[in-house]
Tab-separated table of N, CA and C in Angstrom:
chain	number	residue	atom	x	y	z
A	1385	MET	N	25.024	17.566	7.762
A	1385	MET	CA	24.027	17.947	8.734
A	1385	MET	C	22.843	18.647	8.062
A	1386	THR	N	23.132	19.636	7.207
A	1386	THR	CA	22.071	20.375	6.536
A	1386	THR	C	21.266	19.458	5.628
A	1387	ARG	N	21.942	18.575	4.912
A	1387	ARG	CA	21.258	17.644	4.021
A	1387	ARG	C	20.286	16.759	4.814
A	1388	LYS	N	20.698	16.285	5.988
A	1388	LYS	CA	19.850	15.454	6.849
A	1388	LYS	C	18.631	16.244	7.313
A	1389	LEU	N	18.815	17.506	7.693
A	1389	LEU	CA	17.692	18.343	8.116
A	1389	LEU	C	16.692	18.533	6.985
A	1390	ILE	N	17.182	18.753	5.787
A	1390	ILE	CA	16.300	18.923	4.625
A	1390	ILE	C	15.556	17.622	4.344
A	1391	ALA	N	16.246	16.479	4.382
A	1391	ALA	CA	15.607	15.184	4.138
A	1391	ALA	C	14.530	14.919	5.185
A	1392	ASP	N	14.818	15.213	6.447
A	1392	ASP	CA	13.819	15.022	7.506
A	1392	ASP	C	12.607	15.917	7.276
A	1393	TRP	N	12.844	17.168	6.885
A	1393	TRP	CA	11.747	18.098	6.638
A	1393	TRP	C	10.882	17.603	5.473
A	1394	VAL	N	11.533	17.149	4.407
A	1394	VAL	CA	10.787	16.661	3.241
A	1394	VAL	C	9.927	15.453	3.636
A	1395	GLU	N	10.480	14.530	4.398
A	1395	GLU	CA	9.709	13.359	4.837
A	1395	GLU	C	8.531	13.773	5.710
A	1396	GLU	N	8.743	14.695	6.631
A	1396	GLU	CA	7.659	15.165	7.497
A	1396	GLU	C	6.567	15.843	6.676
A	1397	GLU	N	6.970	16.636	5.701
A	1397	GLU	CA	5.995	17.335	4.854
A	1397	GLU	C	5.211	16.344	3.992
A	1398	LEU	N	5.906	15.352	3.407
A	1398	LEU	CA	5.220	14.317	2.630
A	1398	LEU	C	4.225	13.555	3.505
A	1399	GLN	N	4.646	13.205	4.700
A	1399	GLN	CA	3.757	12.489	5.618
A	1399	GLN	C	2.518	13.327	5.919
A	1400	ARG	N	2.676	14.606	6.187
A	1400	ARG	CA	1.542	15.477	6.487
A	1400	ARG	C	0.586	15.565	5.300
A	1401	ILE	N	1.134	15.723	4.109
A	1401	ILE	CA	0.298	15.826	2.905
A	1401	ILE	C	-0.484	14.530	2.690
A	1402	LEU	N	0.177	13.387	2.827
A	1402	LEU	CA	-0.491	12.104	2.616
A	1402	LEU	C	-1.515	11.822	3.712
A	1403	GLN	N	-1.224	12.202	4.947
A	1403	GLN	CA	-2.210	12.026	6.010
A	1403	GLN	C	-3.444	12.880	5.748
A	1404	ASP	N	-3.248	14.084	5.202
A	1404	ASP	CA	-4.386	14.922	4.822
A	1404	ASP	C	-5.192	14.267	3.711
A	1405	LEU	N	-4.512	13.585	2.801
A	1405	LEU	CA	-5.181	12.853	1.716
A	1405	LEU	C	-6.024	11.719	2.293
A	1406	GLY	N	-5.504	11.033	3.305
A	1406	GLY	CA	-6.264	10.016	4.029
A	1406	GLY	C	-6.180	8.618	3.474
A	1407	VAL	N	-6.694	8.409	2.286
A	1407	VAL	CA	-6.749	7.069	1.712
A	1407	VAL	C	-6.709	7.164	0.191
A	1408	ILE	N	-6.082	6.164	-0.417
A	1408	ILE	CA	-6.131	6.037	-1.874
A	1408	ILE	C	-6.422	4.579	-2.209
A	1409	TYR	N	-6.920	4.359	-3.409
A	1409	TYR	CA	-7.158	3.012	-3.933
A	1409	TYR	C	-6.398	2.875	-5.240
A	1410	ILE	N	-5.630	1.797	-5.340
A	1410	ILE	CA	-4.905	1.513	-6.567
A	1410	ILE	C	-5.109	0.043	-6.911
A	1411	SER	N	-4.815	-0.322	-8.135
A	1411	SER	CA	-4.923	-1.729	-8.537
A	1411	SER	C	-3.719	-2.504	-8.019
A	1412	SER	N	-3.865	-3.800	-7.935
A	1412	SER	CA	-2.726	-4.630	-7.530
A	1412	SER	C	-1.605	-4.530	-8.566
A	1413	ALA	N	-1.933	-4.261	-9.825
A	1413	ALA	CA	-0.904	-4.072	-10.853
A	1413	ALA	C	-0.090	-2.810	-10.578
A	1414	GLU	N	-0.764	-1.725	-10.211
A	1414	GLU	CA	-0.043	-0.499	-9.895
A	1414	GLU	C	0.784	-0.682	-8.623
A	1415	LEU	N	0.241	-1.392	-7.645
A	1415	LEU	CA	0.987	-1.666	-6.424
A	1415	LEU	C	2.300	-2.372	-6.746
A	1416	GLU	N	2.252	-3.327	-7.663
A	1416	GLU	CA	3.463	-4.050	-8.043
A	1416	GLU	C	4.518	-3.105	-8.616
A	1417	ARG	N	4.071	-2.085	-9.356
A	1417	ARG	CA	5.005	-1.123	-9.959
A	1417	ARG	C	5.580	-0.146	-8.933
A	1418	VAL	N	4.742	0.347	-8.012
A	1418	VAL	CA	5.175	1.449	-7.157
A	1418	VAL	C	5.659	1.016	-5.770
A	1419	LEU	N	5.207	-0.138	-5.304
A	1419	LEU	CA	5.630	-0.675	-4.002
A	1419	LEU	C	5.806	-2.185	-4.122
A	1420	PRO	N	6.822	-2.618	-4.861
A	1420	PRO	CA	6.963	-4.049	-5.145
A	1420	PRO	C	7.101	-4.925	-3.900
A	1421	ASP	N	7.755	-4.442	-2.857
A	1421	ASP	CA	7.882	-5.256	-1.639
A	1421	ASP	C	6.535	-5.446	-0.955
A	1422	VAL	N	5.716	-4.402	-0.942
A	1422	VAL	CA	4.370	-4.515	-0.367
A	1422	VAL	C	3.541	-5.481	-1.203
A	1423	TYR	N	3.651	-5.368	-2.522
A	1423	TYR	CA	2.947	-6.296	-3.415
A	1423	TYR	C	3.318	-7.739	-3.073
A	1424	ASP	N	4.610	-8.008	-2.957
A	1424	ASP	CA	5.066	-9.366	-2.642
A	1424	ASP	C	4.515	-9.842	-1.305
A	1425	ASP	N	4.509	-8.965	-0.299
A	1425	ASP	CA	3.988	-9.334	1.020
A	1425	ASP	C	2.494	-9.665	0.961
A	1426	LEU	N	1.719	-8.833	0.274
A	1426	LEU	CA	0.277	-9.077	0.186
A	1426	LEU	C	-0.019	-10.338	-0.615
A	1427	LEU	N	0.720	-10.550	-1.694
A	1427	LEU	CA	0.542	-11.758	-2.497
A	1427	LEU	C	0.855	-13.004	-1.667
A	1428	GLU	N	1.921	-12.946	-0.899
A	1428	GLU	CA	2.291	-14.080	-0.047
A	1428	GLU	C	1.183	-14.393	0.973
A	1429	LYS	N	0.596	-13.356	1.551
A	1429	LYS	CA	-0.505	-13.569	2.500
A	1429	LYS	C	-1.705	-14.198	1.800
A	1430	LEU	N	-2.052	-13.689	0.624
A	1430	LEU	CA	-3.194	-14.216	-0.111
A	1430	LEU	C	-2.963	-15.670	-0.511
A	1431	GLU	N	-1.755	-15.993	-0.933
A	1431	GLU	CA	-1.432	-17.382	-1.289
A	1431	GLU	C	-1.557	-18.300	-0.076
A	1432	ALA	N	-1.123	-17.832	1.082
A	1432	ALA	CA	-1.245	-18.641	2.306
A	1432	ALA	C	-2.708	-18.847	2.669
A	1433	TRP	N	-3.512	-17.806	2.542
A	1433	TRP	CA	-4.945	-17.949	2.836
A	1433	TRP	C	-5.608	-18.902	1.847
A	1434	ALA	N	-5.223	-18.826	0.582
A	1434	ALA	CA	-5.810	-19.710	-0.432
A	1434	ALA	C	-5.411	-21.162	-0.183
A	1435	ALA	N	-4.240	-21.397	0.384
A	1435	ALA	CA	-3.782	-22.759	0.668
A	1435	ALA	C	-4.449	-23.345	1.917
A	1436	ASP	N	-5.070	-22.510	2.719
A	1436	ASP	CA	-5.729	-22.946	3.952
A	1436	ASP	C	-7.176	-23.323	3.644
A	1437	PRO	N	-7.537	-24.611	3.773
A	1437	PRO	CA	-8.896	-25.029	3.423
A	1437	PRO	C	-9.980	-24.406	4.304
A	1438	SER	N	-9.615	-23.887	5.456
A	1438	SER	CA	-10.630	-23.268	6.321
A	1438	SER	C	-10.874	-21.805	5.952
A	1439	ASN	N	-10.166	-21.303	4.955
A	1439	ASN	CA	-10.294	-19.917	4.531
A	1439	ASN	C	-11.087	-19.852	3.230
A	1440	THR	N	-11.750	-18.727	2.999
A	1440	THR	CA	-12.551	-18.585	1.769
A	1440	THR	C	-11.739	-18.112	0.570
A	1441	ALA	N	-10.499	-17.696	0.779
A	1441	ALA	CA	-9.657	-17.278	-0.352
A	1441	ALA	C	-9.361	-18.489	-1.236
A	1442	SER	N	-9.215	-18.232	-2.529
A	1442	SER	CA	-9.021	-19.324	-3.483
A	1442	SER	C	-7.853	-19.040	-4.415
A	1443	ASP	N	-7.489	-20.058	-5.183
A	1443	ASP	CA	-6.452	-19.878	-6.200
A	1443	ASP	C	-6.897	-18.857	-7.244
A	1444	GLU	N	-8.202	-18.762	-7.496
A	1444	GLU	CA	-8.723	-17.759	-8.432
A	1444	GLU	C	-8.466	-16.354	-7.904
A	1445	ASP	N	-8.581	-16.180	-6.588
A	1445	ASP	CA	-8.275	-14.879	-5.992
A	1445	ASP	C	-6.802	-14.531	-6.202
A	1446	VAL	N	-5.941	-15.501	-6.009
A	1446	VAL	CA	-4.502	-15.281	-6.211
A	1446	VAL	C	-4.243	-14.869	-7.654
A	1447	GLU	N	-4.849	-15.576	-8.597
A	1447	GLU	CA	-4.654	-15.242	-10.014
A	1447	GLU	C	-5.207	-13.864	-10.346
A	1448	ALA	N	-6.335	-13.490	-9.754
A	1448	ALA	CA	-6.906	-12.158	-9.979
A	1448	ALA	C	-5.977	-11.072	-9.432
A	1449	PHE	N	-5.395	-11.330	-8.274
A	1449	PHE	CA	-4.439	-10.382	-7.697
A	1449	PHE	C	-3.248	-10.211	-8.631
A	1450	LYS	N	-2.700	-11.331	-9.103
A	1450	LYS	CA	-1.552	-11.286	-10.015
A	1450	LYS	C	-1.888	-10.594	-11.332
A	1451	ALA	N	-3.131	-10.723	-11.769
A	1451	ALA	CA	-3.561	-10.110	-13.031
A	1451	ALA	C	-3.872	-8.620	-12.879
A	1452	GLY	N	-3.748	-8.088	-11.653
A	1452	GLY	CA	-4.006	-6.671	-11.434
A	1452	GLY	C	-5.460	-6.337	-11.231
A	1453	GLU	N	-6.294	-7.347	-10.984
A	1453	GLU	CA	-7.733	-7.140	-10.859
A	1453	GLU	C	-8.179	-6.807	-9.441
A	1454	TYR	N	-7.291	-6.881	-8.482
A	1454	TYR	CA	-7.635	-6.536	-7.098
A	1454	TYR	C	-7.425	-5.051	-6.883
A	1455	GLN	N	-8.194	-4.483	-5.967
A	1455	GLN	CA	-7.971	-3.122	-5.519
A	1455	GLN	C	-7.204	-3.185	-4.210
A	1456	VAL	N	-6.371	-2.194	-3.994
A	1456	VAL	CA	-5.608	-2.106	-2.757
A	1456	VAL	C	-5.880	-0.742	-2.141
A	1457	GLU	N	-6.323	-0.776	-0.896
A	1457	GLU	CA	-6.528	0.453	-0.144
A	1457	GLU	C	-5.233	0.752	0.606
A	1458	ILE	N	-4.753	1.973	0.449
A	1458	ILE	CA	-3.612	2.438	1.226
A	1458	ILE	C	-4.132	3.562	2.107
A	1459	LEU	N	-4.103	3.306	3.408
A	1459	LEU	CA	-4.646	4.241	4.391
A	1459	LEU	C	-3.487	4.933	5.089
A	1460	PHE	N	-3.496	6.267	5.036
A	1460	PHE	CA	-2.421	7.067	5.620
A	1460	PHE	C	-2.872	7.608	6.967
A	1461	GLY	N	-2.382	7.015	8.035
A	1461	GLY	CA	-2.688	7.458	9.390
A	1461	GLY	C	-1.404	7.592	10.175
A	1462	ASP	N	-1.431	7.157	11.444
A	1462	ASP	CA	-0.206	7.166	12.244
A	1462	ASP	C	0.851	6.268	11.612
A	1463	LYS	N	0.381	5.244	10.922
A	1463	LYS	CA	1.231	4.390	10.097
A	1463	LYS	C	0.489	4.184	8.790
A	1464	VAL	N	1.088	3.499	7.859
A	1464	VAL	CA	0.473	3.247	6.554
A	1464	VAL	C	-0.043	1.812	6.568
A	1465	SER	N	-1.327	1.640	6.246
A	1465	SER	CA	-1.885	0.287	6.231
A	1465	SER	C	-2.357	-0.068	4.830
A	1466	TYR	N	-2.370	-1.377	4.568
A	1466	TYR	CA	-2.733	-1.910	3.254
A	1466	TYR	C	-3.804	-2.974	3.423
A	1467	THR	N	-4.842	-2.878	2.619
A	1467	THR	CA	-5.882	-3.894	2.582
A	1467	THR	C	-6.247	-4.112	1.119
A	1468	ALA	N	-6.435	-5.366	0.711
A	1468	ALA	CA	-6.751	-5.664	-0.686
A	1468	ALA	C	-8.063	-6.430	-0.771
A	1469	GLY	N	-8.708	-6.319	-1.919
A	1469	GLY	CA	-9.946	-7.053	-2.164
A	1469	GLY	C	-10.386	-6.875	-3.598
A	1470	ARG	N	-11.389	-7.643	-3.973
A	1470	ARG	CA	-11.900	-7.539	-5.352
A	1470	ARG	C	-12.587	-6.194	-5.595
A	1471	ASP	N	-13.139	-5.604	-4.528
A	1471	ASP	CA	-13.781	-4.301	-4.636
A	1471	ASP	C	-13.727	-3.611	-3.279
A	1472	ARG	N	-14.211	-2.380	-3.217
A	1472	ARG	CA	-14.125	-1.607	-1.973
A	1472	ARG	C	-14.991	-2.199	-0.867
A	1473	GLN	N	-16.087	-2.825	-1.228
A	1473	GLN	CA	-16.930	-3.456	-0.207
A	1473	GLN	C	-16.176	-4.601	0.470
A	1474	GLU	N	-15.502	-5.404	-0.316
A	1474	GLU	CA	-14.714	-6.501	0.253
A	1474	GLU	C	-13.593	-5.952	1.137
A	1475	ILE	N	-12.983	-4.864	0.716
A	1475	ILE	CA	-11.932	-4.239	1.507
A	1475	ILE	C	-12.496	-3.748	2.840
A	1476	ALA	N	-13.672	-3.145	2.800
A	1476	ALA	CA	-14.280	-2.590	4.014
A	1476	ALA	C	-14.647	-3.663	5.034
A	1477	ASN	N	-14.836	-4.895	4.583
A	1477	ASN	CA	-15.285	-5.978	5.465
A	1477	ASN	C	-14.146	-6.795	6.059
A	1478	GLN	N	-12.918	-6.282	6.023
A	1478	GLN	CA	-11.798	-7.064	6.561
A	1478	GLN	C	-10.763	-6.145	7.210
A	1479	PRO	N	-9.949	-6.711	8.074
A	1479	PRO	CA	-8.883	-5.910	8.685
A	1479	PRO	C	-7.746	-5.681	7.692
A	1480	ALA	N	-6.857	-4.774	8.046
A	1480	ALA	CA	-5.691	-4.498	7.206
A	1480	ALA	C	-4.841	-5.753	7.049
A	1481	TRP	N	-4.243	-5.911	5.887
A	1481	TRP	CA	-3.368	-7.051	5.596
A	1481	TRP	C	-1.946	-6.787	6.037
A	1482	GLY	N	-1.561	-5.511	6.160
A	1482	GLY	CA	-0.197	-5.190	6.542
A	1482	GLY	C	-0.036	-3.719	6.862
A	1483	TYR	N	1.090	-3.401	7.487
A	1483	TYR	CA	1.381	-2.036	7.918
A	1483	TYR	C	2.837	-1.691	7.609
A	1484	ASP	N	3.078	-0.400	7.453
A	1484	ASP	CA	4.433	0.130	7.346
A	1484	ASP	C	4.536	1.343	8.268
A	1485	VAL	N	5.688	1.547	8.857
A	1485	VAL	CA	5.956	2.822	9.507
A	1485	VAL	C	6.277	3.817	8.397
A	1486	TRP	N	6.118	5.093	8.695
A	1486	TRP	CA	6.253	6.110	7.658
A	1486	TRP	C	7.614	6.099	6.975
A	1487	GLY	N	8.667	5.968	7.745
A	1487	GLY	CA	10.005	5.980	7.145
A	1487	GLY	C	10.181	4.876	6.120
A	1488	ASP	N	9.700	3.675	6.447
A	1488	ASP	CA	9.808	2.550	5.515
A	1488	ASP	C	8.971	2.787	4.264
A	1489	PHE	N	7.753	3.318	4.449
A	1489	PHE	CA	6.894	3.596	3.299
A	1489	PHE	C	7.537	4.609	2.367
A	1490	LEU	N	8.008	5.721	2.923
A	1490	LEU	CA	8.585	6.780	2.088
A	1490	LEU	C	9.862	6.325	1.398
A	1491	GLU	N	10.604	5.452	2.037
A	1491	GLU	CA	11.818	4.918	1.416
A	1491	GLU	C	11.488	3.945	0.288
A	1492	ALA	N	10.423	3.159	0.467
A	1492	ALA	CA	10.080	2.117	-0.507
A	1492	ALA	C	9.317	2.646	-1.716
A	1493	ALA	N	8.508	3.668	-1.529
A	1493	ALA	CA	7.659	4.164	-2.616
A	1493	ALA	C	8.498	4.842	-3.690
A	1494	THR	N	8.121	4.638	-4.949
A	1494	THR	CA	8.839	5.318	-6.027
A	1494	THR	C	8.556	6.818	-5.949
A	1495	LYS	N	9.580	7.600	-6.151
A	1495	LYS	CA	9.454	9.053	-6.000
A	1495	LYS	C	8.507	9.652	-7.029
A	1496	ASP	N	8.525	9.158	-8.252
A	1496	ASP	CA	7.606	9.673	-9.272
A	1496	ASP	C	6.161	9.475	-8.844
A	1497	TRP	N	5.862	8.316	-8.277
A	1497	TRP	CA	4.512	8.013	-7.832
A	1497	TRP	C	4.116	8.932	-6.668
A	1498	LEU	N	5.016	9.127	-5.723
A	1498	LEU	CA	4.708	10.033	-4.607
A	1498	LEU	C	4.415	11.441	-5.103
A	1499	LEU	N	5.192	11.907	-6.080
A	1499	LEU	CA	4.949	13.237	-6.624
A	1499	LEU	C	3.585	13.322	-7.298
A	1500	LYS	N	3.186	12.265	-8.000
A	1500	LYS	CA	1.855	12.238	-8.615
A	1500	LYS	C	0.765	12.300	-7.536
A	1501	LEU	N	0.970	11.608	-6.431
A	1501	LEU	CA	-0.030	11.580	-5.366
A	1501	LEU	C	-0.258	12.944	-4.744
A	1502	ILE	N	0.809	13.704	-4.560
A	1502	ILE	CA	0.670	14.961	-3.830
A	1502	ILE	C	0.294	16.142	-4.718
A	1503	LYS	N	0.230	15.916	-6.017
A	1503	LYS	CA	-0.200	17.006	-6.926
A	1503	LYS	C	-1.669	17.271	-6.782
């Protein structure tokens, strides 16, 4: 019981700190290291868009994402949202690519990376 209360408190405190931070930008290469499932989800979306001839995404975009050349915005609000693009302007001109609820985000993120973020 006590362990569960402490874990809940730590998650609530981490969520509050990250919400105060608001937003971070990382490379797609760093995303692959710290949130591999999110990386896979975003890559899958980009590949689907590149395969759709009515979309402007291309195979070159997919390769740039894989090479770590894309930026990923992680927005900390009521939930955690992810948007990727070649630069911040491209990110600003599109909707989020995906979302996580806080519990899923905190469970998936590497603890070392979270500690670096809140320092």
